XYZ file of C-alpha atoms in Angstrom:
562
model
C 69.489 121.048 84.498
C 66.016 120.593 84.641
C 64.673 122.673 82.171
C 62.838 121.930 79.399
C 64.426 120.638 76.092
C 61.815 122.474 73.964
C 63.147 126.223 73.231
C 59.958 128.161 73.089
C 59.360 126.902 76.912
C 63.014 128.433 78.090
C 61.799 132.353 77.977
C 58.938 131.405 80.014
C 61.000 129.236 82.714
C 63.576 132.280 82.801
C 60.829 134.929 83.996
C 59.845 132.660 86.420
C 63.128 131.911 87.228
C 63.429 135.825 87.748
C 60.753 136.297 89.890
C 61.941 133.874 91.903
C 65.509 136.190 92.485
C 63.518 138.971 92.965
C 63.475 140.605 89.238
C 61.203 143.470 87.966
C 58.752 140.935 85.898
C 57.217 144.335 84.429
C 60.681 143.922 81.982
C 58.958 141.269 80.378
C 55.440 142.797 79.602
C 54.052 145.802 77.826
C 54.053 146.252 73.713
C 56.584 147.247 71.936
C 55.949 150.906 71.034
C 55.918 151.555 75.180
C 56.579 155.283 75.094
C 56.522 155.801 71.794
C 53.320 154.012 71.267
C 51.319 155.400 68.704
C 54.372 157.507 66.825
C 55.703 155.204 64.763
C 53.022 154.787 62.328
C 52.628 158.362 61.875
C 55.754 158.861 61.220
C 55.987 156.369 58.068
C 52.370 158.198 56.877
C 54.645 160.962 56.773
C 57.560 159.943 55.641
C 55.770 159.380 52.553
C 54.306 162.624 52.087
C 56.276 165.553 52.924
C 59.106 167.060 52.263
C 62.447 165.059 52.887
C 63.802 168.055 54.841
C 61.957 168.959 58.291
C 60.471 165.029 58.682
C 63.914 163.585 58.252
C 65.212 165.649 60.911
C 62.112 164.841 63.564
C 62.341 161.261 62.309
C 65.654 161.441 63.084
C 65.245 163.116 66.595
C 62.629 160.288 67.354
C 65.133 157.843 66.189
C 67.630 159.268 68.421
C 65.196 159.106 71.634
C 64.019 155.849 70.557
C 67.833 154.250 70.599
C 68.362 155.688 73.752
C 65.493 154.389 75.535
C 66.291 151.235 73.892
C 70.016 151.425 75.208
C 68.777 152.286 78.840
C 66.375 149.780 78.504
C 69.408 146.862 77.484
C 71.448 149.019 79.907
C 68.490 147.901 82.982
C 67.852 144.641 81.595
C 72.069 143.616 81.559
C 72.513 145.198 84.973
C 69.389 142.951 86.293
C 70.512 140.114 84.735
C 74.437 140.656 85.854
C 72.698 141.248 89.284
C 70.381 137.698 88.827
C 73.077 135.452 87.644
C 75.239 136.431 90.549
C 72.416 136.112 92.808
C 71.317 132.534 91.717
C 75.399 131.883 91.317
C 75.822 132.608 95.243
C 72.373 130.279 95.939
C 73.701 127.450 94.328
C 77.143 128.331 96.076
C 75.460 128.294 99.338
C 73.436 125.206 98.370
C 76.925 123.102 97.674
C 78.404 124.046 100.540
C 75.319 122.997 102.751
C 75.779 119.480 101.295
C 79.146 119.599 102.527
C 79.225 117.104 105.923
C 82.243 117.981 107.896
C 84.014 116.752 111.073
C 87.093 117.285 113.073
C 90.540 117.084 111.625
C 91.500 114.969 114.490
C 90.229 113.226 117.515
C 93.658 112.373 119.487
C 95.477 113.789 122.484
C 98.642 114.533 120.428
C 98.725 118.180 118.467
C 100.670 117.716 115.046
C 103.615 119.009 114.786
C 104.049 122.178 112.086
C 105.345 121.800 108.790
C 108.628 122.604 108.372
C 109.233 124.951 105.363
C 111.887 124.415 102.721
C 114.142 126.824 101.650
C 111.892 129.073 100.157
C 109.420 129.223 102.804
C 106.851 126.619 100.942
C 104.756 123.709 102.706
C 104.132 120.514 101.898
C 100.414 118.941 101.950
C 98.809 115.799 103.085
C 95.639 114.857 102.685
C 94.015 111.684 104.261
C 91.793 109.851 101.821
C 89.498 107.723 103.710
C 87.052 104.767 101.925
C 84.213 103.736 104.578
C 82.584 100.652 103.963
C 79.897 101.847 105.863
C 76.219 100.262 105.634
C 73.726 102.863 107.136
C 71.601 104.006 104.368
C 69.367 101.882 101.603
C 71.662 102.773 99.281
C 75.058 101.458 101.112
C 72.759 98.456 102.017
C 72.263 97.829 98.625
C 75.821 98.500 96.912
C 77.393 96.837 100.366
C 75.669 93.535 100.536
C 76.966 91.484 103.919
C 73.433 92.110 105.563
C 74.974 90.681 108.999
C 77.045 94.372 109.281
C 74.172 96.735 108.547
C 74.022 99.522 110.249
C 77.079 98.313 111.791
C 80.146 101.024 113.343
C 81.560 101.584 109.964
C 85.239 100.632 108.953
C 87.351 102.488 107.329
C 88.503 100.012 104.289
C 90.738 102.331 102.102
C 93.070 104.453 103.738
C 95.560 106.600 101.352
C 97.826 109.283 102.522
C 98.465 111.881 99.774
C 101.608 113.943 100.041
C 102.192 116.863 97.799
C 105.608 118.046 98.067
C 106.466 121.618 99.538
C 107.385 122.826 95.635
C 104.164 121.509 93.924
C 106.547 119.531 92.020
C 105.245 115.979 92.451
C 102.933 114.022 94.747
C 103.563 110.913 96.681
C 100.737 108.272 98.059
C 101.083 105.803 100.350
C 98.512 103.413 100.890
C 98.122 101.131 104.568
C 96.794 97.825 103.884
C 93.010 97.767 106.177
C 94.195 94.446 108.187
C 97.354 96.331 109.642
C 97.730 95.827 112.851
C 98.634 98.504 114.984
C 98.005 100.486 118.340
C 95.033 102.568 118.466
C 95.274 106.414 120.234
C 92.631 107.334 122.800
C 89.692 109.434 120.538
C 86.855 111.508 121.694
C 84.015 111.012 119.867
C 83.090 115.132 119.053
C 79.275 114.193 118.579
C 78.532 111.678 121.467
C 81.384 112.821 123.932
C 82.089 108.913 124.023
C 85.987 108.481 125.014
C 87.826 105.399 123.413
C 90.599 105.047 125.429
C 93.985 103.967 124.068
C 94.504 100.092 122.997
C 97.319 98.436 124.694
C 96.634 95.558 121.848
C 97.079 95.488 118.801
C 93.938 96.510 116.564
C 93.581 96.309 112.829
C 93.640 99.477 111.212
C 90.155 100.015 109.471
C 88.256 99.739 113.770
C 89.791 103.668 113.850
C 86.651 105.250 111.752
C 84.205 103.470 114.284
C 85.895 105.488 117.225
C 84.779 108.953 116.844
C 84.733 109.507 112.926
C 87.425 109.855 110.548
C 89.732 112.263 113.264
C 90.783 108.608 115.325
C 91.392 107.353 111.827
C 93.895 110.361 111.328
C 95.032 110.487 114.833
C 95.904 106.618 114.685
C 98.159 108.006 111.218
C 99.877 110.136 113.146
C 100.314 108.334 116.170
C 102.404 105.417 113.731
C 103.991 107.431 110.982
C 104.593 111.005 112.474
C 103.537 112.715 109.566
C 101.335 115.843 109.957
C 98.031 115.405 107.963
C 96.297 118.569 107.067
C 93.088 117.641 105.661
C 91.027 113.954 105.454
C 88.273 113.306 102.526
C 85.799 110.142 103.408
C 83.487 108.654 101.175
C 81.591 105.381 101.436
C 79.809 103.182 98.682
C 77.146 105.327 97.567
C 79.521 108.614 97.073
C 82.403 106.238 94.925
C 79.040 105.692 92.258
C 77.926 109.030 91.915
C 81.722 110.598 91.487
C 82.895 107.807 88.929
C 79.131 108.509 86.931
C 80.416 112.065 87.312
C 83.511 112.037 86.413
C 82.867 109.367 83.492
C 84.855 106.349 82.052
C 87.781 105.311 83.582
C 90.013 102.611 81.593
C 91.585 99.797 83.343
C 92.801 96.156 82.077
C 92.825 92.887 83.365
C 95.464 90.065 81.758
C 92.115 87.745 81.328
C 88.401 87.295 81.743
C 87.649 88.176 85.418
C 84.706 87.347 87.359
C 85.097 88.490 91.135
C 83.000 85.759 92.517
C 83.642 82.435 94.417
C 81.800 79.065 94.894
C 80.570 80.711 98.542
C 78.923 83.696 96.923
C 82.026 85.757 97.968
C 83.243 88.794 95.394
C 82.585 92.043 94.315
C 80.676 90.876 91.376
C 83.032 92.454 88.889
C 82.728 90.908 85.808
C 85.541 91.941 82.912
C 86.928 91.150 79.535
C 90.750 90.732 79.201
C 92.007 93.913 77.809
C 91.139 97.423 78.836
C 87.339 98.713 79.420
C 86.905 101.675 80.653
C 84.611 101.665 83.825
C 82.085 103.858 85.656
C 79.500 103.660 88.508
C 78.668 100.369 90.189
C 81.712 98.853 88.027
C 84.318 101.265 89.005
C 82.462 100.739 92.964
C 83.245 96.690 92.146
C 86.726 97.411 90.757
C 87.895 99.269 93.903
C 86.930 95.960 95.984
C 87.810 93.359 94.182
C 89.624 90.930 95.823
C 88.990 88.239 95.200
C 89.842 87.679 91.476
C 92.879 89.685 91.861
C 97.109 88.327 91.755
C 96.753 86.333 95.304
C 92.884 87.395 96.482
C 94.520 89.578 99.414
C 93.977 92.882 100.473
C 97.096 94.179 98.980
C 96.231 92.841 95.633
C 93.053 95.384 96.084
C 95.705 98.431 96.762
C 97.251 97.601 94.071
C 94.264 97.750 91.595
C 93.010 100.843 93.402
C 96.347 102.546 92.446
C 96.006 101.469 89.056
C 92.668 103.216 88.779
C 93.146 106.376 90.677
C 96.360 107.130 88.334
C 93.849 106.173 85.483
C 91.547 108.437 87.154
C 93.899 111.408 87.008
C 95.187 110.982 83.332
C 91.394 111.175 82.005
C 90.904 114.561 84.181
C 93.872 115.910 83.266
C 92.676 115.305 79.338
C 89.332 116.975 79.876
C 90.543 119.840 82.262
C 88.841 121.973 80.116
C 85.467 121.224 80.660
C 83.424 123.545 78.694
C 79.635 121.475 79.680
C 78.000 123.484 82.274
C 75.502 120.302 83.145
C 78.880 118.176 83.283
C 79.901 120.547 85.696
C 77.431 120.794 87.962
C 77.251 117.477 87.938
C 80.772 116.893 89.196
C 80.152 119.664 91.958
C 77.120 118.325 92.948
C 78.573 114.826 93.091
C 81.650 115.591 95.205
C 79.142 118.051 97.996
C 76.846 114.949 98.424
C 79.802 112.448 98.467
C 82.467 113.560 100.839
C 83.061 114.099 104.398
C 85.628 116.608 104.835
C 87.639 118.377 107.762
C 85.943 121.655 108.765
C 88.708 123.438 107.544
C 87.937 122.459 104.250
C 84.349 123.124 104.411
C 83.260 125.285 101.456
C 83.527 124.224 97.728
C 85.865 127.485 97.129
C 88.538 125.538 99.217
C 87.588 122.323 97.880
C 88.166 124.224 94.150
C 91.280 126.029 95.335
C 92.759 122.180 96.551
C 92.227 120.724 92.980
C 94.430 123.626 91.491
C 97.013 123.118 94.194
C 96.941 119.222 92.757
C 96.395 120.220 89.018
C 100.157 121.598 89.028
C 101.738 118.334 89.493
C 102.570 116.265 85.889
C 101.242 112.445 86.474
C 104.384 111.466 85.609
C 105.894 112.591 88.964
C 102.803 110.727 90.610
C 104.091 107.658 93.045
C 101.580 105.034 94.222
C 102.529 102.959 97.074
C 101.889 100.602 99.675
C 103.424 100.327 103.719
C 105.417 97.582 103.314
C 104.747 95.068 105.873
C 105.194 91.518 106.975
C 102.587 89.047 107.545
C 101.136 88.693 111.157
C 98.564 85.806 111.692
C 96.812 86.494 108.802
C 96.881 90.271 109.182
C 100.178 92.645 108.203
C 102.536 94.745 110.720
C 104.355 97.656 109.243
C 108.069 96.335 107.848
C 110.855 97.002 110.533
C 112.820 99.589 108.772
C 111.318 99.790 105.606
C 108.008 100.971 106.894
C 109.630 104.038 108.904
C 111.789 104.732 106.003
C 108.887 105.609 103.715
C 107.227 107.649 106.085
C 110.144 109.402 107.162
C 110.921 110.358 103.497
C 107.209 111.976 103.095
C 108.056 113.241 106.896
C 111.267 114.798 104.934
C 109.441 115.529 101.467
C 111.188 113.743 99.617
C 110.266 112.492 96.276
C 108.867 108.802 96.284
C 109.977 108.868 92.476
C 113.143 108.949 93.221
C 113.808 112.442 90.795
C 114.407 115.696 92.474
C 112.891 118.730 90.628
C 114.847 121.857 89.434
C 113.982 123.218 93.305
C 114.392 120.777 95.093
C 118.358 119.939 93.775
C 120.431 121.226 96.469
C 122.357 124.362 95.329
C 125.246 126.501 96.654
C 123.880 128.830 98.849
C 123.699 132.527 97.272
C 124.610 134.548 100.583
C 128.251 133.417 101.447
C 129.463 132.068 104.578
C 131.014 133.689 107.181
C 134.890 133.411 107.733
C 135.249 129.312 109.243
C 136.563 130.986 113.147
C 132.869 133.118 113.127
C 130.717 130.461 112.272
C 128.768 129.658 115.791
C 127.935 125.699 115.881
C 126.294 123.659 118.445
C 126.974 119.839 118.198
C 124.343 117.400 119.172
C 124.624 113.429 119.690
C 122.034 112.018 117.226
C 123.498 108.543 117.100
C 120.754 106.877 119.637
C 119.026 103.550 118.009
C 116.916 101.108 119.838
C 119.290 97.916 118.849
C 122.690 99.877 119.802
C 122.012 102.895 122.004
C 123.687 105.628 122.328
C 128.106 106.607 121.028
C 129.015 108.156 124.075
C 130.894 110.901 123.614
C 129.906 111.754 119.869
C 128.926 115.495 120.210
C 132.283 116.485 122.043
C 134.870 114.294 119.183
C 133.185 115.749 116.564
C 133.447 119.667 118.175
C 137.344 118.783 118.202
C 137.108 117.458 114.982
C 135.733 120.667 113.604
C 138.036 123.015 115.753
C 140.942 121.018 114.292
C 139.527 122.513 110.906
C 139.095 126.443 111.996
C 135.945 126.556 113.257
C 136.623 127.811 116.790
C 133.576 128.192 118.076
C 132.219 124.677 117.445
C 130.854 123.580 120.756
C 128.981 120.580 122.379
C 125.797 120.326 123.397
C 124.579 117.746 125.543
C 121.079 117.581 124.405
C 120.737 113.998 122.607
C 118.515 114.256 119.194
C 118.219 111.044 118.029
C 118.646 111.080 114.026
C 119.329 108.792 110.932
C 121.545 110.768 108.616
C 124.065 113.719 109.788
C 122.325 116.514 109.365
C 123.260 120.218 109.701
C 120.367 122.271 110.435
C 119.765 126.648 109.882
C 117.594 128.821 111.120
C 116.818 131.065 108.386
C 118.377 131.850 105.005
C 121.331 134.620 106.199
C 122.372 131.242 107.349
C 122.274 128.757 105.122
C 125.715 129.434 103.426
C 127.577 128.960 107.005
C 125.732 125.191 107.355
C 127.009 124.263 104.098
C 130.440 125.235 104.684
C 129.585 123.002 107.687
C 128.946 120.602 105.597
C 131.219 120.357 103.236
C 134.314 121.095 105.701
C 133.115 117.367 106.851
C 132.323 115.342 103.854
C 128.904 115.770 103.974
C 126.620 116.346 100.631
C 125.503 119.395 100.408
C 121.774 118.432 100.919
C 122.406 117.304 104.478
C 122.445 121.513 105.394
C 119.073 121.678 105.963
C 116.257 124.653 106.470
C 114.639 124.296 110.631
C 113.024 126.405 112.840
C 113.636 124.649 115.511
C 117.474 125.517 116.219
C 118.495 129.319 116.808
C 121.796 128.952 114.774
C 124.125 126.660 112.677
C 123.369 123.040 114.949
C 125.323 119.748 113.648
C 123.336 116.605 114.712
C 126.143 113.770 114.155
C 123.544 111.148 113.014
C 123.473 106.906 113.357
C 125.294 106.946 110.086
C 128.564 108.394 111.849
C 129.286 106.738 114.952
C 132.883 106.192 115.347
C 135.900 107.950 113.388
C 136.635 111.546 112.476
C 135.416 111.252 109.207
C 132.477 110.808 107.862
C 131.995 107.679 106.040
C 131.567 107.616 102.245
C 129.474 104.980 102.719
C 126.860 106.459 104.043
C 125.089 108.299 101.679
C 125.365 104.993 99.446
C 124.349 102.814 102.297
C 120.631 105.580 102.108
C 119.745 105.434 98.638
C 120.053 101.909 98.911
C 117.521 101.447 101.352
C 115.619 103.848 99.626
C 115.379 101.711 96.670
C 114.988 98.774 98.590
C 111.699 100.319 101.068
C 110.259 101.460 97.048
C 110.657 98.149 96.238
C 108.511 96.564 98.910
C 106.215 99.546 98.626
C 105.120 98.426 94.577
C 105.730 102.092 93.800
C 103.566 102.764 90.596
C 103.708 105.869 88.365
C 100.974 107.790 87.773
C 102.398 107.830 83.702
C 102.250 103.899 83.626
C 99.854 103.251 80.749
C 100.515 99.529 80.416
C 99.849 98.890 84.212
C 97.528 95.672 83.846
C 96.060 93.552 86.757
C 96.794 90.094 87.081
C 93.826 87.950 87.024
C 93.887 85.075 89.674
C 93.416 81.409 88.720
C 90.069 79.953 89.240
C 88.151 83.319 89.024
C 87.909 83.302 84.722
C 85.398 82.635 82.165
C 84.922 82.097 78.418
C 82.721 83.836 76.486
């Protein structure tokens, strides 16, 4: 990049290129003969004289010195050059990671809670992906428009947490809607030492990025959902044009001629044929914030279409993974250093590069897109009673969004067998506490009975209170995991309610809001989940990342003829 086109030029850029690294330029001057200088024309004088005999075999001794000068001469020049490339390689490696901004992970009061690890020790992810609509450079200004909120405390517009499951088998995304209204967390701005104190109103959502950076935005997450975010991205206006140019055409349809632009001047200015075009740049920048133009002109029509583009996004990476264009390469490096704003634990392009491959493993078609399902508020949204929780407490729990469990994650009769039903230690725990009907007295001791009515003697209650949906049987640590599921299944409980925590010290039964009255478990229950489930992924528009024929609907009044 930036060399000449013209080949005779390149030799000449190289050496200087070379000098620049700190290689011997003397490699690159002197005639050809060097030593042997004046021999070789004697030597075909000769050779054309004399005997075959003696001159053959000094012609050939001359040869032989000749090659290996020549050879230690390649040898030197490969060594300098292996030496060179790996010098100018670590440059431009420290160059991208200078372009890198980064910022704190998080700016609240609360510390996240650990992951907990699945059965065979592996971690989920989460990654918050943040979209500022900030307007602080000419640029922004320019791609922004809405001169009354330059220079303005930024907002943070787009706001997508990415989950990739423990296993690497699938990813989920969940996307909150930027007029949510919600409490905000007190935030310490790391730069100015400003202190935002806690709202006791409500706030919308996007006012987080304007306290203290993107760490309130991820603090506010975690303060609503519980879910512990390891890394954030941000990019504003300027970095979604240079990574779409980067990263090339992205297709997406419309059901008709579009025009995102109202009698008031309102719009993102996109401007689209029915069909499928694919998109890059300022477009894809005017896709992303579209709303007006799009199903019912709201926010969550927006979400939608962003969905629709990022799994668009992914299935034309995954097709060129093997980029073979150095120029397109450093392009797309160059692009994403300039573009994001990252945690500082992500803050060289090595763990930037070693993230992608993390995300690379999972198939598209066991990527989920979808959005908090809410209710309307006064023209903004509140999360949805119920459904809202339920979605984050199944990325909370890791559990697919898709609604398929992968080869690991299908709950399998432990390997390590369980320990006669009298030796199995358990400590029972009243879980059954919800806000509407409080507590079932008394829970933690009938079940105990319950299970000492069944052999296992030394079943005993507990009178801490751990407030829990399902039944759950939790294990320390694998020598363990075959007495939980007898547990389990002495009670009528699937076998995937024996679950992996470090937070117990042996076998602990938490009798759940699902089992409140009776000695045995209801059948019910496990019905009475997926249900809800289905019902929460309903309200969330979950879209898979496979869905080729995903079209947006094109809203009345914002078409045109040709």
């Amino acid at each position: 990049m930036g060399q000449s086109g013209v080949r005779g030029t390149r030799p000449r850029q190289r050496a200087a290129r070379a000098r620049e690294l700190g290689w011997d330029d003397t490699l690159y001057e002197g005639g050809e003969g060097g030593a042997d200088g004046g021999s070789s024309g004697g030597d075909d004088s000769a050779e054309g004289s004399a005997g075959r005999g003696g001159r053959r075999r000094g012609g050939s001794r001359r040869a032989k010195g000749g090659k290996r000068r020549i050879l230690r001469w390649i040898a030197a020049v490969v060594s300098l050059l292996i030496i060179g490339t790996a010098g100018a390689g670590y440059l431009y490696y420290r160059h991208l990671n200078g372009l890198l901004t980064k910022d704190e992970l998080t700016l609240g009061d609360k510390k996240m809670a650990d992951h907990k690890a699945n059965a065979a020790g592996q971690t989920p992810l989460n990654i918050l992906l943040i979209g500022s609509d900030a307007r602080d450079s000419a640029e922004n200004k320019k791609l922004g428009g809405a001169k009354d909120t330059f220079d303005s405390p930024p907002l943070a517009d787009v706001q997508m947490l990415l989950h990739v499951s423990a296993d690497r088998s699938n990813i989920s995304v969940i996307s909150m809607p930027r007029d949510t209204l919600l409490k905000m967390p007190k935030c310490t701005d790391p730069d100015t030492k400003k202190v935002y104190p806690a709202t006791t109103n409500l706030r919308m959502t996007n006012e987080s990025l304007g306290r203290g950076g993107p760490g309130c935005t991820v603090a506010t997450w975690y303060e609503l959902t519980g879910i512990t975010i390891d890394h954030f991205m941000q990019i504003d206006f300027g970095g979604v044009v240079s990574m779409a140019d980067a990263i090339g055409g992205v297709p997406v349809c419309v059901t008709d001629n579009v025009h995102s632009r109202n009698r008031e001047g309102k719009g993102s200015g996109l401007k689209l044929e029915k069909g499928t075009t694919p998109i890059k740049g300022e477009q894809a920048l005017q896709w992303l914030r579209t709303r007006y133009g799009f199903e019912d002109g709201t926010d969550l029509a927006r979400t939608h279409a962003q969905h629709m583009y990022m799994n668009s996004m992914v299935r034309e990476l995954k097709k060129n993974t093997k980029l073979s264009d150095p120029i397109k390469l450093r392009k797309l490096a160059e692009s994403a250093a300039r573009a994001l704003v990252v945690d500082k634990e992500l803050d060289t392009i090595k763990k930037l590069y070693d993230l992608a491959e993390e995300l690379k493993k999972v198939p598209t078609s066991r990527i989920t897109m979808t959005t908090m399902p809410w209710v309307p508020q006064g023209g903004r949204v509140l999360p949805k009673p119920g459904e809202a929780e339920l979605l984050f407490k199944m990325v909370r729990e890791d559990t697919p969004l898709d609604g398929k469990a992968s080869k690991k994650q299908k709950p399998k009769a432990s390997k390590d067998p369980a320990a006669p039903d009298a030796e199995i230690g358990i400590m029972v725990q009243n879980g059954t506490y919800t806000a509407a009907l409080g507590s079932a007295t008394g829970r933690a001791s009938e079940v105990a009975r319950v299970l000492a009515g069944k052999g296992f003697a030394l079943a005993r209650a507990d009178t801490t209170r751990n407030p829990l949906e399902r039944t759950t049987v939790f294990f320390p640590s694998a020598d363990l995991e075959g007495d939980a599921q007898a547990v389990a299944k002495s009670l009528g409980l699937p076998l995937s309610s024996a679950k992996r925590s470090t937070d117990v010290s042996g076998v602990t039964l938490v009798v759940g809001a699902d089992w409140r009255t009776g000695s045995t478990y209801p059948k019910s229950a496990a019905k009475d989940d997926n249900n809800d489930k289905a019902k929460a992924l309903k309200s969330a528009r979950a879209l898979n990342g496979e869905d080729t024929e995903a079209c947006m609907e094109v809203q009345p009044g914002f078409t045109w003829e040709k």
